[in-house]
């Protein structure tokens, strides 16, 4: 359960060695798009040496490896296999690609749903062994559909909805696509709220200055926490599966939801 | 043949290796007075771990920590060996 997943380029020591100062719940160290072909080996060695020397208890660290159909996939997995990471982020995900990764690793997997075909197969992807979350990659997805992205996100509404539904149906984390205008805070807020309202519980991000907004939006608000506390208190007092609170019917799904809100609030010290 | 790894970005270092009949380590760093010995030690240890004793190493340091220097050394050595294959 993380709210923010910050991408950090895998070959930049200045970013990597400061990964614990950005306040992101999770970090994705990238070996794919942000590392040029010539320096893939250098990035692998840098990450290996860094994570061998330093440990982080409070932050979940993932590595985005290169896709299974690239020339770098096996080298990425082999050189990072023994590192204490939370798992791999797998680009260009497909059922076949996840099975291929599971053949060479037991680590947890966050597949990136970033093609129309992956979207059509998203439920199968969600069911694969070791998959713990679904991450939407809207840039590649819209590129494949040859459409433009907008702030309103109507062009990705269907994809977002299906991914959020699949993730929630299989009790996985639903991680929304990054918002790429790094200096547009209002746009980021709108985009993140749109995703949250569709069922996403986290968002990936590409710049540290986006962390605070994302963490706030994907954490329970003070009102939500107070409401959840009242529901749990009344539930404990009445010891009934269903009861009335302020004229509203409260039953098991609402009580479970309230428990989740309080779990989140506790985790994030709210 | 020369090979390199790393960069001149802040917190990084650029390591260049070239053939030599003896061990030569050259370090340029703005923090040489404070950390020159430590940088030298990391380079030497990495060379020893890779059984390299006749080689010239130039390290242009921009404030790299030990793990970065070691990583850049290992990458440069790997590239040199691949070039020699």
Coordinates of C-alpha atoms in Angstrom, one line a residue:
Chain A
X1 CA 0.0 0.0 0.0
X2 CA 1.9 3.0 -1.3
X3 CA 0.5 6.3 -2.5
X4 CA 3.4 7.6 -4.6
X5 CA 5.8 5.7 -6.9
X6 CA 8.6 8.0 -8.0
X7 CA 10.7 7.1 -11.1
X8 CA 14.4 7.8 -10.7
X9 CA 16.8 7.4 -13.7
X10 CA 19.1 4.4 -13.0
X11 CA 22.4 6.0 -14.0
X12 CA 22.3 9.2 -12.0
X13 CA 24.1 8.9 -8.6
X14 CA 22.9 12.3 -7.5
X15 CA 19.3 11.1 -7.6
X16 CA 19.8 7.5 -6.5
X17 CA 21.7 8.4 -3.3
X18 CA 19.0 10.9 -2.3
X19 CA 16.0 8.6 -2.9
X20 CA 15.1 8.7 0.8
X21 CA 14.7 12.5 0.9
X22 CA 11.9 12.8 -1.7
X23 CA 9.1 11.5 0.7
X24 CA 7.8 9.2 -1.9
X25 CA 6.3 6.0 -0.5
X26 CA 7.9 3.9 -3.2
X27 CA 10.8 4.5 -5.6
X28 CA 11.1 2.9 -9.1
X29 CA 14.8 3.0 -10.2
X30 CA 14.6 2.9 -13.9
X31 CA 16.8 0.8 -16.2
X32 CA 14.5 1.3 -19.2
X33 CA 13.6 4.6 -21.0
X34 CA 15.8 7.0 -18.9
X35 CA 19.0 5.0 -19.5
X36 CA 20.5 5.1 -23.0
X37 CA 21.6 1.8 -24.6
X38 CA 25.4 2.5 -24.1
X39 CA 25.0 3.0 -20.3
X40 CA 22.7 0.1 -19.4
X41 CA 25.7 -1.8 -18.0
X42 CA 26.8 1.2 -16.0
X43 CA 23.3 1.7 -14.5
X44 CA 23.1 -1.9 -13.5
X45 CA 26.4 -1.8 -11.7
X46 CA 25.5 1.5 -10.1
X47 CA 22.2 0.2 -8.7
X48 CA 23.9 -3.1 -7.6
X49 CA 26.6 -1.3 -5.7
X50 CA 24.2 1.2 -4.2
X51 CA 21.7 -1.3 -2.9
X52 CA 24.4 -3.6 -1.7
X53 CA 25.8 -0.9 0.4
X54 CA 22.6 0.9 1.6
X55 CA 19.4 -0.5 3.0
X56 CA 16.0 1.3 3.3
X57 CA 13.3 0.1 5.7
X58 CA 10.8 2.8 5.2
X59 CA 10.7 3.0 1.4
X60 CA 9.7 0.3 -1.0
X61 CA 12.2 0.2 -3.8
X62 CA 11.4 -1.3 -7.2
X63 CA 13.5 -1.6 -10.4
X64 CA 12.0 -1.0 -13.8
X65 CA 13.8 -3.6 -15.9
X66 CA 13.8 -3.6 -19.7
X67 CA 11.1 -5.5 -21.5
X68 CA 11.4 -9.2 -22.2
X69 CA 11.8 -8.6 -25.9
X70 CA 14.8 -6.3 -25.4
X71 CA 18.4 -7.3 -25.4
X72 CA 18.8 -6.2 -21.8
X73 CA 16.1 -8.2 -20.0
X74 CA 18.2 -11.1 -18.8
X75 CA 21.2 -9.0 -17.8
X76 CA 18.9 -6.7 -15.8
X77 CA 17.3 -9.6 -13.9
X78 CA 20.6 -11.5 -13.4
X79 CA 22.5 -8.5 -12.0
X80 CA 19.7 -7.4 -9.6
X81 CA 18.4 -10.8 -8.5
X82 CA 20.1 -10.8 -5.1
X83 CA 19.2 -7.2 -4.2
X84 CA 16.8 -6.4 -1.4
X85 CA 14.1 -4.8 -3.5
X86 CA 10.3 -4.9 -3.3
X87 CA 10.0 -6.2 -6.9
X88 CA 10.3 -5.5 -10.6
X89 CA 8.3 -3.0 -12.7
X90 CA 7.8 -4.8 -16.0
X91 CA 7.2 -2.6 -19.1
X92 CA 5.3 -3.7 -22.2
X93 CA 3.5 -6.2 -20.0
X94 CA 1.7 -9.3 -21.4
X95 CA 0.8 -12.6 -19.9
X96 CA 3.7 -14.2 -21.8
X97 CA 6.2 -11.6 -20.6
X98 CA 5.1 -12.1 -16.9
X99 CA 5.4 -15.9 -17.2
X100 CA 8.9 -15.3 -18.7
X101 CA 9.9 -13.1 -15.8
X102 CA 8.5 -15.6 -13.3
X103 CA 10.7 -18.3 -14.9
X104 CA 13.8 -16.5 -13.9
X105 CA 12.8 -14.6 -10.7
X106 CA 10.5 -15.0 -7.7
X107 CA 10.2 -11.3 -7.0
X108 CA 7.0 -9.4 -7.0
X109 CA 5.9 -7.8 -10.2
X110 CA 4.2 -4.6 -11.2
X111 CA 3.3 -4.9 -14.9
X112 CA 2.8 -1.7 -16.9
X113 CA -0.4 -1.8 -18.9
X114 CA 0.7 0.4 -21.9
X115 CA -0.7 -1.2 -25.0
X116 CA -4.2 -1.8 -26.4
X117 CA -3.4 -5.6 -26.3
X118 CA -2.4 -5.5 -22.7
X119 CA -5.6 -3.6 -21.9
X120 CA -7.6 -6.4 -23.6
X121 CA -5.8 -9.0 -21.5
X122 CA -5.7 -7.0 -18.2
X123 CA -7.7 -9.5 -16.2
X124 CA -5.4 -12.4 -17.2
X125 CA -2.4 -10.2 -16.4
X126 CA -3.9 -9.4 -13.0
X127 CA -4.2 -13.1 -12.2
X128 CA -0.6 -14.0 -12.9
X129 CA 1.7 -15.2 -10.2
X130 CA 3.6 -12.6 -8.2
X131 CA 1.6 -9.7 -9.7
X132 CA 0.9 -7.2 -6.8
X133 CA -0.3 -4.1 -8.7
X134 CA -1.2 -2.8 -12.1
X135 CA 0.5 0.4 -13.4
X136 CA -1.1 2.3 -16.3
X137 CA 1.3 3.7 -18.8
X138 CA -0.7 6.2 -20.7
X139 CA 2.1 7.7 -22.8
X140 CA 2.8 4.5 -24.7
X141 CA -0.8 3.5 -24.7
X142 CA -2.0 6.7 -26.4
X143 CA 1.0 6.6 -28.7
X144 CA -0.1 3.1 -29.9
X145 CA -3.6 4.4 -30.4
X146 CA -2.2 7.5 -32.3
X147 CA -4.2 9.9 -30.1
X148 CA -3.4 13.0 -28.1
X149 CA -3.5 13.2 -24.4
X150 CA -5.5 15.9 -22.7
X151 CA -5.7 17.2 -19.1
X152 CA -9.3 16.0 -18.9
X153 CA -8.2 12.5 -19.8
X154 CA -11.4 11.5 -21.6
X155 CA -9.3 9.6 -24.2
X156 CA -7.9 7.4 -21.4
X157 CA -11.1 7.1 -19.3
X158 CA -12.0 3.6 -20.5
X159 CA -8.4 2.3 -20.0
X160 CA -8.2 3.8 -16.6
X161 CA -11.6 2.4 -15.6
X162 CA -10.8 -1.1 -16.7
X163 CA -7.4 -1.1 -15.1
X164 CA -8.8 0.2 -11.8
X165 CA -11.6 -2.4 -11.9
X166 CA -9.2 -5.3 -12.6
X167 CA -6.8 -4.2 -9.9
X168 CA -9.5 -3.8 -7.3
X169 CA -11.2 -7.1 -8.3
X170 CA -8.0 -9.0 -7.7
X171 CA -7.0 -7.0 -4.6
X172 CA -4.0 -5.4 -6.3
X173 CA -2.8 -1.9 -6.0
X174 CA -4.0 0.3 -8.9
X175 CA -1.3 2.8 -9.8
X176 CA -2.2 5.6 -12.2
X177 CA 0.0 6.9 -15.0
X178 CA 2.4 9.8 -14.4
X179 CA 1.4 13.3 -15.1
X180 CA 4.1 14.6 -17.4
X181 CA 3.7 18.4 -16.9
X182 CA 6.0 18.6 -14.0
X183 CA 5.5 22.3 -13.1
X184 CA 1.7 22.3 -13.5
X185 CA 0.5 21.6 -9.9
X186 CA -3.2 22.4 -10.6
X187 CA -3.2 20.0 -13.6
X188 CA -1.5 17.3 -11.4
X189 CA -4.2 17.7 -8.7
X190 CA -7.0 17.4 -11.3
X191 CA -5.4 14.4 -13.0
X192 CA -4.7 12.6 -9.7
X193 CA -8.3 13.3 -8.4
X194 CA -9.7 11.9 -11.7
X195 CA -7.7 8.7 -11.2
X196 CA -8.6 8.4 -7.5
X197 CA -12.3 8.8 -8.3
X198 CA -12.0 5.9 -10.7
X199 CA -10.5 3.5 -8.1
X200 CA -6.8 4.1 -8.3
X201 CA -5.1 4.1 -4.9
X202 CA -1.7 5.5 -6.0
X203 CA 0.0 7.4 -8.8
X204 CA 3.4 7.1 -10.5
X205 CA 5.4 10.3 -10.9
X206 CA 8.4 11.6 -12.7
X207 CA 9.5 14.5 -10.6
X208 CA 10.1 14.9 -6.9
X209 CA 8.2 18.1 -6.8
X210 CA 5.0 16.1 -7.5
X211 CA 5.3 13.9 -4.4
X212 CA 3.5 16.1 -1.8
X213 CA 0.4 16.6 -4.0
X214 CA 0.2 12.9 -4.8
X215 CA 0.7 11.9 -1.1
X216 CA -2.0 14.2 0.0
X217 CA -4.6 13.2 -2.6
X218 CA -4.1 9.5 -2.1
X219 CA -4.2 9.7 1.7
X220 CA -7.5 9.8 3.6
X221 CA -8.7 13.3 4.4
X222 CA -9.3 14.5 8.0
X223 CA -13.1 14.3 7.3
X224 CA -12.8 10.8 6.0
X225 CA -10.7 9.7 9.0
X226 CA -13.2 11.3 11.5
X227 CA -16.1 9.6 9.7
X228 CA -14.3 6.2 9.7
X229 CA -13.6 6.5 13.4
X230 CA -17.3 7.2 14.1
X231 CA -18.4 4.2 12.0
X232 CA -16.0 1.8 13.7
X233 CA -17.0 3.2 17.2
X234 CA -20.7 2.7 16.5
X235 CA -20.1 -0.7 15.0
X236 CA -18.2 -1.8 18.1
X237 CA -21.0 -0.4 20.4
X238 CA -23.9 -1.9 18.5
X239 CA -22.2 -5.2 17.7
X240 CA -24.6 -5.4 14.7
X241 CA -23.8 -6.1 11.0
X242 CA -26.0 -3.1 10.0
X243 CA -27.0 0.0 11.8
X244 CA -28.0 3.6 11.3
X245 CA -25.7 6.6 11.7
X246 CA -26.9 10.2 11.0
X247 CA -29.8 8.7 9.2
X248 CA -27.6 6.7 6.8
X249 CA -27.6 2.9 6.7
X250 CA -24.1 1.4 7.6
X251 CA -23.5 -2.2 6.6
X252 CA -20.4 -4.5 6.3
X253 CA -18.9 -3.1 3.1
X254 CA -19.0 0.4 4.6
X255 CA -17.5 -0.8 7.9
X256 CA -14.7 -2.6 5.9
X257 CA -14.0 0.6 4.0
X258 CA -13.8 2.5 7.2
X259 CA -11.3 0.0 8.6
X260 CA -9.2 0.5 5.4
X261 CA -9.3 4.3 5.8
X262 CA -8.0 3.9 9.4
X263 CA -5.3 1.5 8.3
X264 CA -4.1 4.0 5.8
X265 CA -4.3 6.8 8.2
X266 CA -2.2 4.9 10.7
X267 CA 0.4 3.9 8.1
X268 CA 0.8 7.5 7.0
X269 CA 0.8 8.9 10.6
X270 CA -2.3 11.0 10.0
Chain B
X1 CA 42.6 1.0 -26.2
X2 CA 41.0 3.5 -23.8
X3 CA 37.6 2.8 -22.2
X4 CA 35.5 5.0 -20.0
X5 CA 32.5 4.8 -17.6
X6 CA 30.7 7.4 -15.7
X7 CA 30.2 11.1 -16.3
X8 CA 31.2 14.6 -15.2
X9 CA 27.8 15.2 -13.6
X10 CA 27.6 16.2 -9.9
X11 CA 28.1 13.2 -7.5
X12 CA 29.5 11.1 -10.3
X13 CA 33.0 10.4 -11.7
X14 CA 34.5 9.6 -15.1
X15 CA 36.8 6.7 -15.0
X16 CA 39.2 6.1 -18.0
X17 CA 41.3 3.0 -18.3
X18 CA 44.2 2.5 -20.7
X19 CA 46.9 -0.1 -21.2
X20 CA 50.1 0.4 -19.2
X21 CA 53.2 -1.5 -18.3
X22 CA 52.8 -0.5 -14.7
X23 CA 50.0 0.6 -12.3
X24 CA 49.3 4.3 -12.6
X25 CA 46.4 6.0 -10.8
X26 CA 45.6 9.7 -11.5
X27 CA 42.9 11.4 -9.5
X28 CA 41.5 14.9 -10.1
X29 CA 39.0 16.0 -7.6
X30 CA 37.9 19.2 -5.9
X31 CA 37.8 17.3 -2.6
X32 CA 41.2 15.6 -3.2
X33 CA 42.7 17.0 0.1
X34 CA 39.9 15.4 2.1
X35 CA 39.1 12.3 0.1
X36 CA 42.0 11.6 -2.2
X37 CA 43.3 8.7 -0.2
X38 CA 39.8 7.2 0.1
X39 CA 39.2 7.4 -3.7
X40 CA 42.7 5.9 -4.3
X41 CA 41.8 3.0 -2.0
X42 CA 38.5 2.2 -3.7
X43 CA 40.2 2.2 -7.1
X44 CA 43.0 0.0 -5.9
X45 CA 40.7 -2.4 -4.2
X46 CA 38.6 -2.8 -7.3
X47 CA 41.6 -3.4 -9.5
X48 CA 42.9 -6.0 -7.0
X49 CA 39.5 -7.7 -7.0
X50 CA 39.8 -8.0 -10.7
X51 CA 43.4 -9.1 -10.8
X52 CA 44.5 -6.0 -12.7
X53 CA 48.0 -4.7 -11.8
X54 CA 49.3 -3.2 -15.0
X55 CA 46.9 -0.5 -16.1
X56 CA 46.5 3.3 -16.1
X57 CA 43.5 4.7 -14.3
X58 CA 42.3 8.3 -14.6
X59 CA 39.5 9.3 -12.3
X60 CA 37.9 12.7 -12.8
X61 CA 35.8 13.0 -9.6
X62 CA 32.8 15.3 -9.2
X63 CA 32.0 14.3 -5.6
X64 CA 31.3 10.6 -6.1
X65 CA 30.7 8.4 -3.1
X66 CA 32.6 5.1 -2.8
X67 CA 29.8 3.0 -4.3
X68 CA 29.8 5.1 -7.4
X69 CA 33.5 5.0 -7.9
X70 CA 33.5 1.2 -7.4
X71 CA 30.5 0.9 -9.9
X72 CA 32.2 3.1 -12.5
X73 CA 35.5 1.1 -12.1
X74 CA 33.7 -2.2 -12.5
X75 CA 31.8 -1.0 -15.6
X76 CA 35.0 0.3 -17.2
X77 CA 36.8 -3.0 -16.5
X78 CA 34.0 -5.0 -17.9
X79 CA 34.0 -2.8 -21.1
X80 CA 37.8 -3.2 -21.4
X81 CA 37.5 -6.9 -21.2
X82 CA 34.6 -7.0 -23.7
X83 CA 36.8 -4.9 -26.1
X84 CA 39.6 -7.4 -25.7
X85 CA 37.5 -10.4 -26.5

